[in-house]
Amino acid sequence: AWQWAILALAVLGAAAALPALAQEAAAPTAAPAATTAPAAGVTGNPEAYGGWTLAPALVAIVCAVATRQVIPSLLLGILVAGGMMYRVEAGAGVGAWGLMLGTAQRSIETYIVGACTDSGHVKVIVFTLIIGGMVGVVGASGGTRALVNVIARHASNSRRGQFTAWLAGLVVFFDDYANSMIVGPTMQPICDRLGISRAKLAYIVDSTAAPVASIALIGTWVGTELQYIGDGLADVARTGTPPFLAKVDAWQAFVYSIPYRFYAILAIVMVLLIAMTRREFGAMRGAEADPAAGRDDSRLLEPVDDAGGHWTHAAIPILTLVGVTMTVLVWPGFVARHAALTAGEPFPVQKFFEHADSYNAILYGAFACAAVALLIAVGTRRLTLTAGTDALTGGMARVFPAIVVLVLAWALSAGSVDLHVGQVVSAWLIEKGFSLNWLPLGVFTCAAFVSFATGTSWGTMGILCPMVVRIAADLGANMPAAEALPLFYGSVGGVLSGAIFGDHCSPISDTTVLSAIASGCPLGTHVWTQLPYAFVTAFVAMGLGDTLCSKFEHSPWIGQAVGAIALVVILYVFGRRVPDAPGDTAR
């Protein structure tokens, strides 16, 4: 009851504040120097709201912290944004009923429906659904399980068992949910036999799910991340793209930001180092000393019966996804290269992707891999056509809750863009003399907090990524491209990486809960044992990654290397080797 009371108070407070705020916003106030005219269709000046332009995002975050419910909180944030924009358009003379109807109309028709009808958004939604369907078909036929089992046969001791679980997490790279639900149940009996605790398995699964999926060039994450980056770049283009971003598109920003995602990469490295050294610290050390104590068989996902399944049933669709996607990506480049060579003009290799349409590429790749997976499953008589179709739709249903969050995050992001949140914040930072050198570290910290509070990394990226792109573009507008571009990529990487860190630490995160269930580990045990490793990795990422590379202008790969060395030192200084499990002598 108190949670809903907080929601009601937030609604009443926002409604009470809107008239006064809108009266100020409707006044003919000059826009800040860093911005230009408001979006088309807006008669007032949204930037006159000042710091109140942050209200929709803050309302969503605060309500998510209080209620632990992401979807209602995002909806409330959308309503606040819709009400604020409606008052700017209609002026201060609108009555209460007019405000309510106008708020509902703009929130539903403009933002939520608009998020569902945007062509780029639709491609991402369809791609995510198709990939989910492919995962369902391959899982039902036993193919993905068989692929992981091929790797699992080589696990004969604790070190090899942990390494195998880590490697399996890299193999199932295309989706974080699929990673958790495939690697967890498959490796659980192997880890029990080798004396590896369920808590350790849950940590390995969680740390090779979202971090791997977030940096993979093919998978369910890439389309979403491209869309968020593209939304920010589109907002920048609307007010004038600075020279250093003139040739940067969403795909280039995504690829070049990967080395700056220090937490995501170092989290993967940390799992490997712990597996190889077998040194533990914090609560995980106690869990590994008594692996039988932290088990929860009542909530373990039952493994799929893979009798007759073959690893090629999973490998071929995945290779199809990679092959078709890469072909569609580079084909426009070949066409452009042929035209350039015919005209006698130079055509560097990097220009191949300048003409690529990444959304079409992943869309066609998804359709191709799903069709191949279904044909293999039915053709080898692993599944009937009816069972294959049911598995396809069942896989789509599994990712539907994530799509709901995705659509609402898009809608809230659109409201924030209409309110010119990025322009307001960037103008304030420029006025205060905030240096772009500190932006990657600042956005990592902010994204971690938001993700921890909401329990969703996708929602966090949707709220913050377009805003950060706008801020980084404004702060670097007068800087040389050689200095501004690395900091821009570092800021984008900081958002995407910080969202994963907060998601790892949050007990209300879907991947945290799913990793615990899939590994047969109590949720509280998983969160408590994973926190020390996550925090240590994050501090190393911030100190030797974001700060070292952004402030002192070093290559991100130097930051990754120094960070990995620091993790090794920390393990040997603070970690202790866990005693060998009974019967585990091959070390």
Coordinates of C-alpha atoms in Angstrom, one line a residue:
A1 CA 0.0 0.0 0.0
W2 CA 2.8 2.4 0.9
Q3 CA 4.4 1.8 -2.5
W4 CA 1.2 2.8 -4.3
A5 CA 0.9 5.8 -2.0
I6 CA 4.3 7.0 -3.2
L7 CA 3.1 6.7 -6.8
A8 CA 0.0 8.6 -6.0
L9 CA 1.9 11.4 -4.3
A10 CA 4.3 11.6 -7.2
V11 CA 1.4 12.0 -9.6
L12 CA -0.2 14.7 -7.5
G13 CA 3.0 16.5 -6.9
A14 CA 3.8 16.5 -10.7
A15 CA 0.3 17.7 -11.5
A16 CA 0.5 20.5 -8.9
A17 CA 3.8 21.6 -10.2
L18 CA 2.9 21.6 -13.9
P19 CA 0.8 24.8 -14.1
A20 CA 3.5 27.0 -12.5
L21 CA 6.2 25.4 -14.5
A22 CA 4.3 25.6 -17.8
Q23 CA 3.5 29.2 -17.3
E24 CA 7.2 29.9 -17.1
A25 CA 7.9 27.6 -20.0
A26 CA 5.3 29.2 -22.2
A27 CA 6.8 32.6 -21.7
P28 CA 9.0 33.8 -24.6
T29 CA 12.4 33.0 -23.0
A30 CA 15.5 33.0 -25.1
A31 CA 17.1 29.6 -25.5
P32 CA 20.6 29.0 -24.1
A33 CA 23.5 29.7 -26.4
A34 CA 24.3 26.0 -26.7
T35 CA 20.9 25.2 -28.2
T36 CA 18.6 26.3 -31.0
A37 CA 14.8 26.2 -31.6
P38 CA 12.7 23.6 -29.9
A39 CA 11.3 20.5 -31.6
A40 CA 8.7 21.0 -34.4
G41 CA 5.2 21.4 -33.1
V42 CA 6.2 23.0 -29.8
T43 CA 5.0 26.6 -29.5
G44 CA 6.7 27.4 -26.2
N45 CA 10.2 26.8 -25.0
P46 CA 10.8 23.6 -23.1
E47 CA 14.2 24.7 -22.0
A48 CA 12.5 27.3 -19.8
Y49 CA 11.7 24.5 -17.4
G50 CA 15.4 24.5 -16.5
G51 CA 16.3 21.7 -14.2
W52 CA 12.7 20.5 -14.1
T53 CA 13.3 18.9 -17.5
L54 CA 14.9 16.1 -15.5
A55 CA 11.6 15.5 -13.7
P56 CA 10.3 12.6 -15.9
A57 CA 13.5 10.6 -15.6
L58 CA 13.8 11.3 -11.9
V59 CA 10.2 10.4 -11.2
A60 CA 10.7 7.1 -13.0
I61 CA 13.9 6.4 -11.1
V62 CA 12.6 7.3 -7.6
C63 CA 9.4 5.4 -8.1
A64 CA 11.3 2.3 -9.3
V65 CA 13.5 2.5 -6.2
A66 CA 10.5 2.8 -3.9
T67 CA 8.2 0.3 -5.6
R68 CA 10.7 -2.1 -7.2
Q69 CA 8.4 -2.0 -10.2
V70 CA 10.0 -0.8 -13.4
I71 CA 7.0 -0.8 -15.8
P72 CA 4.7 1.4 -13.7
S73 CA 7.5 3.7 -12.9
L74 CA 8.4 4.2 -16.6
L75 CA 4.7 4.8 -17.3
L76 CA 4.6 7.5 -14.7
G77 CA 7.7 9.1 -16.1
I78 CA 6.1 9.1 -19.5
L79 CA 2.9 10.8 -18.1
V80 CA 5.0 13.5 -16.5
A81 CA 6.8 14.2 -19.7
G82 CA 3.6 14.2 -21.7
G83 CA 2.0 16.6 -19.2
M84 CA 4.9 19.0 -19.3
M85 CA 5.1 19.0 -23.1
Y86 CA 1.3 19.4 -23.4
R87 CA 1.4 22.5 -21.2
V88 CA 4.2 24.0 -23.3
E89 CA 2.1 23.5 -26.4
A90 CA -1.3 24.5 -25.1
G91 CA -0.2 27.3 -22.8
A92 CA -1.1 28.1 -19.2
G93 CA -4.8 28.6 -19.7
V94 CA -5.7 24.9 -19.9
G95 CA -8.1 23.6 -17.2
A96 CA -7.6 20.5 -15.1
W97 CA -9.7 18.2 -17.4
G98 CA -7.9 19.5 -20.5
L99 CA -4.6 18.9 -18.8
M100 CA -5.5 15.3 -18.0
L101 CA -6.8 14.5 -21.4
G102 CA -4.0 16.3 -23.2
T103 CA -1.4 14.5 -21.0
A104 CA -3.0 11.1 -21.7
Q105 CA -3.2 11.8 -25.4
R106 CA 0.4 13.0 -25.8
S107 CA 1.8 10.2 -23.6
I108 CA -0.1 7.4 -25.4
E109 CA -0.3 8.6 -29.0
T110 CA 2.9 10.5 -29.3
Y111 CA 5.3 8.7 -27.1
I112 CA 4.2 5.1 -26.6
V113 CA 2.6 4.6 -30.0
G114 CA 5.4 6.6 -31.6
A115 CA 8.0 4.3 -30.0
C116 CA 6.2 1.3 -31.6
T117 CA 5.8 2.8 -35.0
D118 CA 9.3 4.2 -35.6
S119 CA 10.8 2.1 -38.3
G120 CA 14.1 1.7 -36.5
H121 CA 12.3 0.7 -33.3
V122 CA 10.2 -1.8 -35.2
K123 CA 13.2 -3.5 -36.7
V124 CA 14.8 -3.8 -33.3
I125 CA 11.6 -5.3 -31.8
V126 CA 11.2 -7.8 -34.7
F127 CA 14.8 -8.7 -34.5
T128 CA 14.6 -9.3 -30.8
L129 CA 11.5 -11.4 -31.2
I130 CA 13.0 -13.5 -34.0
I131 CA 16.2 -14.1 -32.1
G132 CA 14.1 -15.2 -29.1
G133 CA 12.2 -17.6 -31.3
M134 CA 15.4 -19.0 -32.7
V135 CA 16.7 -19.6 -29.2
G136 CA 13.5 -21.4 -28.4
V137 CA 13.7 -23.7 -31.4
V138 CA 17.3 -24.5 -30.9
G139 CA 16.8 -25.1 -27.2
A140 CA 13.7 -27.3 -27.7
S141 CA 15.6 -29.5 -30.3
G142 CA 18.5 -29.9 -27.8
G143 CA 21.0 -28.2 -30.1
T144 CA 22.3 -25.4 -27.9
R145 CA 22.5 -27.8 -24.9
A146 CA 24.5 -30.2 -27.0
L147 CA 26.8 -27.5 -28.1
V148 CA 27.6 -26.6 -24.5
N149 CA 27.9 -30.3 -23.6
V150 CA 30.7 -30.7 -26.3
I151 CA 32.7 -28.1 -24.3
A152 CA 31.6 -29.6 -20.9
R153 CA 33.2 -33.0 -21.7
H154 CA 36.6 -31.5 -21.2
A155 CA 35.9 -30.5 -17.6
S156 CA 37.7 -33.0 -15.3
N157 CA 38.6 -30.8 -12.2
S158 CA 37.5 -27.6 -10.5
R159 CA 39.8 -25.3 -12.5
R160 CA 38.7 -26.9 -15.8
G161 CA 35.1 -26.9 -14.7
Q162 CA 35.1 -23.1 -14.0
F163 CA 37.0 -22.5 -17.2
T164 CA 34.4 -24.6 -19.1
A165 CA 31.5 -22.6 -17.6
W166 CA 33.3 -19.4 -18.5
L167 CA 34.0 -20.6 -22.1
A168 CA 30.3 -21.8 -22.4
G169 CA 29.3 -18.2 -21.5
L170 CA 31.4 -16.9 -24.3
V171 CA 29.9 -19.4 -26.8
V172 CA 26.3 -18.4 -26.0
F173 CA 27.1 -14.8 -26.8
F174 CA 24.0 -13.7 -28.6
D175 CA 21.6 -13.3 -25.7
D176 CA 22.0 -12.8 -22.0
Y177 CA 18.8 -14.7 -21.1
A178 CA 19.8 -17.6 -23.3
N179 CA 23.2 -17.6 -21.7
S180 CA 21.7 -17.9 -18.2
M181 CA 19.1 -20.5 -19.0
I182 CA 21.5 -22.7 -21.1
V183 CA 24.8 -22.5 -19.2
G184 CA 23.3 -22.6 -15.7
P185 CA 21.3 -25.9 -15.9
T186 CA 23.9 -27.5 -18.2
M187 CA 26.9 -26.8 -15.9
Q188 CA 25.1 -27.3 -12.6
P189 CA 25.5 -31.1 -12.3
I190 CA 29.1 -30.9 -13.5
C191 CA 29.9 -28.2 -10.9
D192 CA 28.3 -30.3 -8.2
R193 CA 30.4 -33.3 -9.2
L194 CA 33.6 -31.2 -9.1
G195 CA 32.9 -29.4 -5.8
I196 CA 32.2 -26.0 -7.3
S197 CA 29.6 -24.1 -5.3
R198 CA 26.3 -23.0 -6.9
A199 CA 27.1 -19.5 -5.9
K200 CA 30.3 -19.6 -8.0
L201 CA 28.3 -21.0 -10.9
A202 CA 25.7 -18.2 -10.6
Y203 CA 28.6 -15.6 -10.5
I204 CA 30.1 -17.1 -13.7
V205 CA 26.8 -17.2 -15.4
D206 CA 25.8 -13.7 -14.5
S207 CA 29.3 -12.2 -15.4
T208 CA 29.3 -13.9 -18.8
A209 CA 25.7 -13.1 -19.8
A210 CA 25.2 -9.3 -20.1
P211 CA 28.9 -8.4 -20.4
V212 CA 29.4 -10.7 -23.3
A213 CA 26.1 -9.9 -25.0
S214 CA 26.6 -6.2 -24.7
I215 CA 29.9 -6.2 -26.6
A216 CA 29.0 -8.8 -29.2
L217 CA 28.6 -7.5 -32.7
I218 CA 25.8 -10.0 -33.3
G219 CA 23.0 -10.6 -30.9
T220 CA 19.9 -9.3 -29.1
W221 CA 21.8 -6.3 -27.5
V222 CA 23.4 -4.7 -30.5
G223 CA 20.2 -3.5 -32.1
T224 CA 19.0 -1.9 -28.9
E225 CA 22.4 -0.2 -28.2
L226 CA 22.5 1.1 -31.8
Q227 CA 19.0 2.5 -31.5
Y228 CA 19.9 4.4 -28.3
I229 CA 23.1 5.8 -29.7
G230 CA 21.3 6.7 -32.9
D231 CA 18.5 8.5 -31.0
G232 CA 21.2 10.7 -29.4
L233 CA 23.0 11.4 -32.7
A234 CA 19.7 12.3 -34.3
D235 CA 19.0 14.8 -31.5
V236 CA 22.5 16.2 -32.0
A237 CA 21.9 16.5 -35.8
R238 CA 18.6 18.4 -35.2
T239 CA 20.5 21.2 -33.6
G240 CA 23.7 21.1 -35.7
T241 CA 26.3 18.3 -35.6
P242 CA 29.7 19.5 -34.3
P243 CA 32.6 18.9 -36.7
F244 CA 34.2 16.1 -34.8
L245 CA 31.0 14.0 -35.1
A246 CA 30.4 14.8 -38.8
K247 CA 31.4 11.3 -40.0
V248 CA 30.3 9.3 -36.9
D249 CA 27.2 7.1 -37.1
A250 CA 25.6 4.8 -34.6
W251 CA 27.5 1.7 -35.8
Q252 CA 30.9 3.4 -35.6
A253 CA 30.1 4.8 -32.2
F254 CA 29.1 1.3 -31.0
V255 CA 32.2 -0.4 -32.3
Y256 CA 34.7 2.2 -31.2
S257 CA 33.1 2.4 -27.7
I258 CA 33.8 -1.3 -27.0
P259 CA 37.4 -0.8 -25.8
Y260 CA 36.1 1.8 -23.4
R261 CA 33.6 -0.6 -21.7
F262 CA 36.1 -1.3 -19.0
Y263 CA 33.7 -2.9 -16.5
A264 CA 32.1 -5.3 -19.1
I265 CA 35.5 -6.5 -20.4
L266 CA 37.2 -6.7 -17.0
A267 CA 34.3 -8.6 -15.5
I268 CA 34.8 -11.3 -18.1
V269 CA 38.6 -11.2 -17.4
M270 CA 37.9 -11.4 -13.6
V271 CA 36.0 -14.7 -14.0
L272 CA 38.8 -16.2 -16.0
L273 CA 41.4 -15.1 -13.4
I274 CA 39.5 -16.5 -10.5
A275 CA 39.0 -19.8 -12.4
M276 CA 42.7 -20.1 -13.2
T277 CA 44.1 -19.1 -9.9
R278 CA 41.3 -20.6 -7.7
R279 CA 41.8 -17.8 -5.3
E280 CA 38.7 -16.4 -3.5
F281 CA 37.9 -13.5 -1.2
G282 CA 34.8 -12.2 0.5
A283 CA 31.7 -14.3 0.9
M284 CA 32.5 -16.4 -2.1
R285 CA 35.4 -17.9 -0.2
G286 CA 33.1 -19.3 2.4
A287 CA 30.7 -20.6 -0.3
E288 CA 33.5 -22.4 -2.1
A289 CA 34.8 -23.9 1.2
D290 CA 31.3 -25.6 1.7
P291 CA 29.8 -25.9 -1.8
A292 CA 27.0 -28.2 -0.6
A293 CA 25.6 -25.4 1.7
G294 CA 24.4 -23.0 -0.9
R295 CA 22.1 -25.1 -3.0
D296 CA 18.4 -24.5 -3.9
D297 CA 17.3 -27.5 -6.0
S298 CA 13.6 -26.5 -5.6
R299 CA 14.1 -23.5 -8.0
L300 CA 16.5 -25.1 -10.4
L301 CA 15.4 -25.0 -14.0
E302 CA 15.1 -28.5 -15.3
P303 CA 17.5 -29.2 -18.2
V304 CA 16.0 -29.9 -21.6
D305 CA 16.2 -33.6 -22.7
D306 CA 18.8 -33.4 -25.4
A307 CA 18.8 -37.1 -26.4
G308 CA 19.5 -37.2 -30.1
G309 CA 20.3 -33.5 -30.2
H310 CA 23.5 -32.5 -32.0
W311 CA 25.7 -29.5 -31.5
T312 CA 25.5 -28.6 -35.2
H313 CA 21.8 -27.9 -34.7
A314 CA 22.8 -24.8 -32.7
A315 CA 26.1 -24.0 -34.5
I316 CA 24.6 -23.8 -38.0
P317 CA 21.9 -21.2 -37.1
I318 CA 24.4 -19.1 -35.2
L319 CA 26.8 -19.2 -38.1
T320 CA 24.0 -18.3 -40.4
L321 CA 23.1 -15.3 -38.2
V322 CA 26.7 -14.2 -38.3
G323 CA 27.2 -14.8 -42.0
V324 CA 24.0 -13.2 -43.3
T325 CA 24.4 -10.2 -41.0
M326 CA 28.0 -9.6 -42.1
T327 CA 27.1 -10.1 -45.7
V328 CA 24.3 -7.5 -45.6
L329 CA 26.5 -5.1 -43.7
V330 CA 29.4 -5.2 -46.1
W331 CA 27.5 -5.6 -49.4
P332 CA 26.7 -1.8 -49.8
G333 CA 30.4 -1.3 -49.2
F334 CA 31.4 -3.5 -52.1
V335 CA 28.9 -1.7 -54.3
A336 CA 30.4 1.7 -53.2
R337 CA 33.9 0.4 -53.6
H338 CA 33.2 -0.8 -57.2
A339 CA 31.7 2.6 -58.0
A340 CA 34.7 4.4 -56.5
L341 CA 37.3 2.3 -58.3
T342 CA 35.4 2.7 -61.6
A343 CA 35.7 6.5 -61.1
G344 CA 39.4 6.2 -60.1
E345 CA 38.8 7.3 -56.5
P346 CA 40.5 5.8 -53.4
F347 CA 38.4 3.6 -51.2
P348 CA 39.9 2.8 -47.8
V349 CA 38.7 -0.4 -46.0
Q350 CA 37.0 1.5 -43.2
K351 CA 34.5 2.9 -45.7
F352 CA 32.8 -0.5 -46.1
F353 CA 30.7 0.2 -43.0
E354 CA 30.0 3.8 -43.9
H355 CA 27.3 2.6 -46.3
A356 CA 26.0 -0.2 -44.1
D357 CA 22.5 -0.4 -42.6
S358 CA 23.0 -2.3 -39.4
Y359 CA 19.3 -2.5 -38.6
N360 CA 18.5 -4.2 -41.9
A361 CA 21.6 -6.5 -41.5
I362 CA 20.6 -7.8 -38.1
L363 CA 16.9 -8.1 -39.2
Y364 CA 17.7 -10.3 -42.3
G365 CA 20.3 -12.2 -40.2
A366 CA 17.6 -13.0 -37.6
F367 CA 15.1 -14.2 -40.2
A368 CA 17.7 -16.4 -41.9
C369 CA 18.9 -18.0 -38.7
A370 CA 15.4 -18.6 -37.4
A371 CA 14.4 -20.2 -40.7
V372 CA 17.5 -22.4 -40.7
A373 CA 17.0 -23.5 -37.1
L374 CA 13.4 -24.5 -37.8
L375 CA 14.3 -26.3 -40.9
I376 CA 17.0 -28.3 -39.2
A377 CA 14.8 -29.2 -36.2
V378 CA 11.9 -30.3 -38.4
G379 CA 14.2 -31.9 -41.1
T380 CA 16.1 -34.0 -38.6
R381 CA 12.7 -35.0 -37.0
R382 CA 13.9 -33.6 -33.6
L383 CA 10.6 -31.6 -33.7
T384 CA 7.4 -31.7 -35.6
L385 CA 6.3 -28.6 -37.5
T386 CA 3.7 -27.9 -34.8
A387 CA 6.3 -28.4 -31.9
G388 CA 8.8 -26.2 -33.8
T389 CA 6.3 -23.4 -34.2
D390 CA 5.3 -23.7 -30.6
A391 CA 9.0 -23.4 -29.6
L392 CA 9.4 -20.4 -31.9
T393 CA 6.5 -18.5 -30.4
G394 CA 7.5 -19.7 -26.9
G395 CA 10.9 -18.2 -27.4
M396 CA 9.3 -14.9 -28.6
A397 CA 7.1 -14.9 -25.5
R398 CA 10.2 -15.2 -23.3
V399 CA 11.6 -11.9 -24.5
F400 CA 8.3 -10.0 -24.6
P401 CA 8.7 -8.5 -21.0
A402 CA 12.0 -7.1 -22.1
I403 CA 10.4 -5.6 -25.2
V404 CA 7.7 -3.9 -23.0
V405 CA 10.5 -2.3 -20.9
L406 CA 12.3 -1.4 -24.1
V407 CA 9.2 0.4 -25.7
L408 CA 8.5 2.3 -22.5
A409 CA 12.2 3.3 -22.2
W410 CA 12.0 4.6 -25.8
A411 CA 8.9 6.5 -25.0
L412 CA 10.5 8.1 -21.9
S413 CA 13.6 8.9 -23.9
A414 CA 11.5 10.6 -26.6
G415 CA 9.8 12.7 -23.9
S416 CA 13.2 13.7 -22.5
V417 CA 14.4 14.7 -26.0
D418 CA 11.3 16.8 -26.6
L419 CA 12.0 18.6 -23.3
H420 CA 15.5 19.2 -24.4
V421 CA 17.0 17.5 -21.4
G422 CA 20.4 17.1 -23.1
Q423 CA 20.6 20.7 -24.1
V424 CA 19.6 22.0 -20.6
V425 CA 22.1 19.7 -18.9
S426 CA 24.9 20.3 -21.4
A427 CA 24.4 24.1 -21.2
W428 CA 24.6 23.9 -17.4
L429 CA 27.8 21.8 -17.5
I430 CA 29.3 24.2 -20.0
E431 CA 28.4 27.2 -17.8
K432 CA 30.0 25.5 -14.8
G433 CA 33.1 24.7 -16.8
F434 CA 32.7 20.9 -16.6
S435 CA 35.5 19.1 -18.5
L436 CA 34.7 16.5 -21.0
N437 CA 37.6 14.6 -19.6
W438 CA 35.6 13.6 -16.5
L439 CA 32.4 12.8 -18.4
P440 CA 33.1 9.0 -18.9
L441 CA 33.7 8.5 -15.2
G442 CA 30.7 10.6 -14.3
V443 CA 28.3 8.8 -16.6
F444 CA 29.5 5.4 -15.5
T445 CA 28.7 6.2 -11.9
C446 CA 25.3 7.7 -12.8
A447 CA 24.4 4.7 -15.0
A448 CA 25.4 2.3 -12.3
F449 CA 23.1 4.0 -9.8
V450 CA 20.2 4.1 -12.1
S451 CA 20.6 0.5 -13.2
F452 CA 20.9 -0.7 -9.6
A453 CA 17.8 1.3 -8.6
T454 CA 15.6 0.1 -11.5
G455 CA 17.1 -3.4 -12.0
T456 CA 17.2 -3.0 -15.8
S457 CA 20.2 -2.2 -17.9
W458 CA 18.2 -1.7 -21.0
G459 CA 15.9 0.9 -19.3
T460 CA 19.0 2.7 -18.0
M461 CA 20.6 2.8 -21.4
G462 CA 17.3 4.1 -22.8
I463 CA 17.1 6.9 -20.3
L464 CA 20.8 8.0 -20.3
C465 CA 22.4 7.1 -23.6
P466 CA 20.7 9.7 -25.8
M467 CA 21.3 12.3 -23.1
V468 CA 25.0 11.5 -22.8
V469 CA 25.5 11.6 -26.5
R470 CA 24.0 15.1 -26.5
I471 CA 26.1 16.3 -23.6
A472 CA 29.3 14.8 -25.0
A473 CA 28.6 16.4 -28.4
D474 CA 28.1 19.9 -26.9
L475 CA 31.1 19.7 -24.5
G476 CA 33.4 18.6 -27.3
A477 CA 32.1 21.0 -30.0
N478 CA 35.1 23.3 -29.7
M479 CA 37.7 20.7 -29.2
P480 CA 40.0 19.1 -31.8
A481 CA 38.6 15.8 -33.2
A482 CA 41.6 13.9 -32.0
E483 CA 40.8 14.9 -28.4
A484 CA 37.0 14.9 -28.5
L485 CA 36.4 11.6 -30.3
P486 CA 38.1 9.3 -27.7
L487 CA 36.2 11.1 -24.9
F488 CA 33.0 10.8 -26.8
Y489 CA 33.5 7.0 -27.3
G490 CA 34.5 6.8 -23.6
S491 CA 31.3 8.5 -22.6
V492 CA 29.1 6.1 -24.7
G493 CA 31.1 3.2 -23.3
G494 CA 30.7 4.5 -19.8
V495 CA 26.9 4.5 -20.0
L496 CA 26.6 1.0 -21.5
S497 CA 29.2 -0.4 -19.1
G498 CA 27.8 1.3 -16.0
A499 CA 24.3 0.0 -16.7
I500 CA 25.7 -3.6 -16.6
F501 CA 27.5 -3.0 -13.3
G502 CA 24.4 -1.6 -11.6
D503 CA 22.4 -4.5 -13.0
H504 CA 24.9 -7.0 -11.6
C505 CA 24.6 -5.6 -8.1
S506 CA 20.8 -5.2 -8.1
P507 CA 18.8 -7.9 -6.4
I508 CA 15.7 -6.9 -8.5
S509 CA 17.5 -7.3 -11.8
D510 CA 16.0 -9.9 -14.1
T511 CA 19.4 -11.3 -15.1
T512 CA 20.5 -11.5 -11.4
V513 CA 17.3 -13.4 -10.5
L514 CA 17.5 -15.6 -13.6
S515 CA 21.2 -16.5 -13.0
A516 CA 20.4 -17.6 -9.5
I517 CA 17.4 -19.7 -10.5
A518 CA 19.2 -21.3 -13.4
S519 CA 22.2 -22.2 -11.2
G520 CA 20.1 -23.6 -8.3
C521 CA 21.5 -20.9 -6.0
P522 CA 19.4 -18.8 -3.5
L523 CA 19.0 -15.2 -4.8
G524 CA 20.4 -13.7 -1.6
T525 CA 23.4 -15.9 -1.6
H526 CA 24.1 -15.0 -5.2
V527 CA 23.8 -11.3 -4.6
W528 CA 25.9 -11.4 -1.5
T529 CA 28.7 -13.5 -2.9
Q530 CA 28.9 -11.6 -6.2
L531 CA 28.9 -8.1 -4.8
P532 CA 32.6 -8.1 -3.6
Y533 CA 33.8 -9.2 -7.1
A534 CA 31.6 -6.8 -8.9
F535 CA 32.7 -3.8 -6.7
V536 CA 36.4 -4.6 -7.0
T537 CA 36.1 -4.9 -10.8
A538 CA 34.1 -1.6 -11.0
F539 CA 36.7 0.3 -8.9
V540 CA 39.5 -1.0 -11.0
A541 CA 37.5 -0.1 -14.2
M542 CA 36.9 3.4 -12.9
G543 CA 40.4 4.1 -11.5
L544 CA 42.6 2.4 -14.1
G545 CA 40.1 2.6 -17.0
D546 CA 38.0 5.7 -17.2
T547 CA 40.2 8.0 -15.2
L548 CA 43.6 6.8 -16.6
C549 CA 42.4 6.9 -20.2
S550 CA 40.1 9.9 -20.1
K551 CA 42.1 12.2 -17.9
F552 CA 45.6 11.2 -19.1
E553 CA 44.7 10.5 -22.7
H554 CA 46.0 6.9 -22.8
S555 CA 44.8 4.2 -25.2
P556 CA 41.8 2.2 -23.8
W557 CA 43.7 -1.0 -24.4
I558 CA 46.4 0.2 -22.0
G559 CA 43.6 0.7 -19.4
Q560 CA 42.3 -2.8 -20.0
A561 CA 45.8 -4.3 -19.7
V562 CA 46.7 -2.3 -16.5
G563 CA 43.3 -3.2 -15.1
A564 CA 43.8 -6.9 -15.7
I565 CA 47.2 -6.7 -14.0
A566 CA 45.6 -4.9 -11.0
L567 CA 43.0 -7.7 -10.7
V568 CA 45.7 -10.3 -10.6
V569 CA 47.5 -8.4 -7.9
I570 CA 44.3 -8.0 -5.9
L571 CA 43.6 -11.8 -6.1
Y572 CA 47.1 -12.7 -4.9
V573 CA 47.1 -10.1 -2.1
F574 CA 43.6 -10.5 -0.7
G575 CA 42.5 -13.8 -2.1
R576 CA 43.1 -17.2 -0.5
R577 CA 43.3 -20.5 -2.3
V578 CA 40.3 -22.7 -1.6
P579 CA 41.1 -26.3 -0.3
D580 CA 40.7 -28.9 -2.9
A581 CA 37.4 -30.7 -3.1
P582 CA 37.4 -34.5 -2.2
G583 CA 38.3 -36.5 -5.2
D584 CA 39.5 -33.4 -7.2
T585 CA 43.2 -34.1 -7.5
A586 CA 43.9 -33.4 -11.2
R587 CA 45.1 -29.8 -10.9

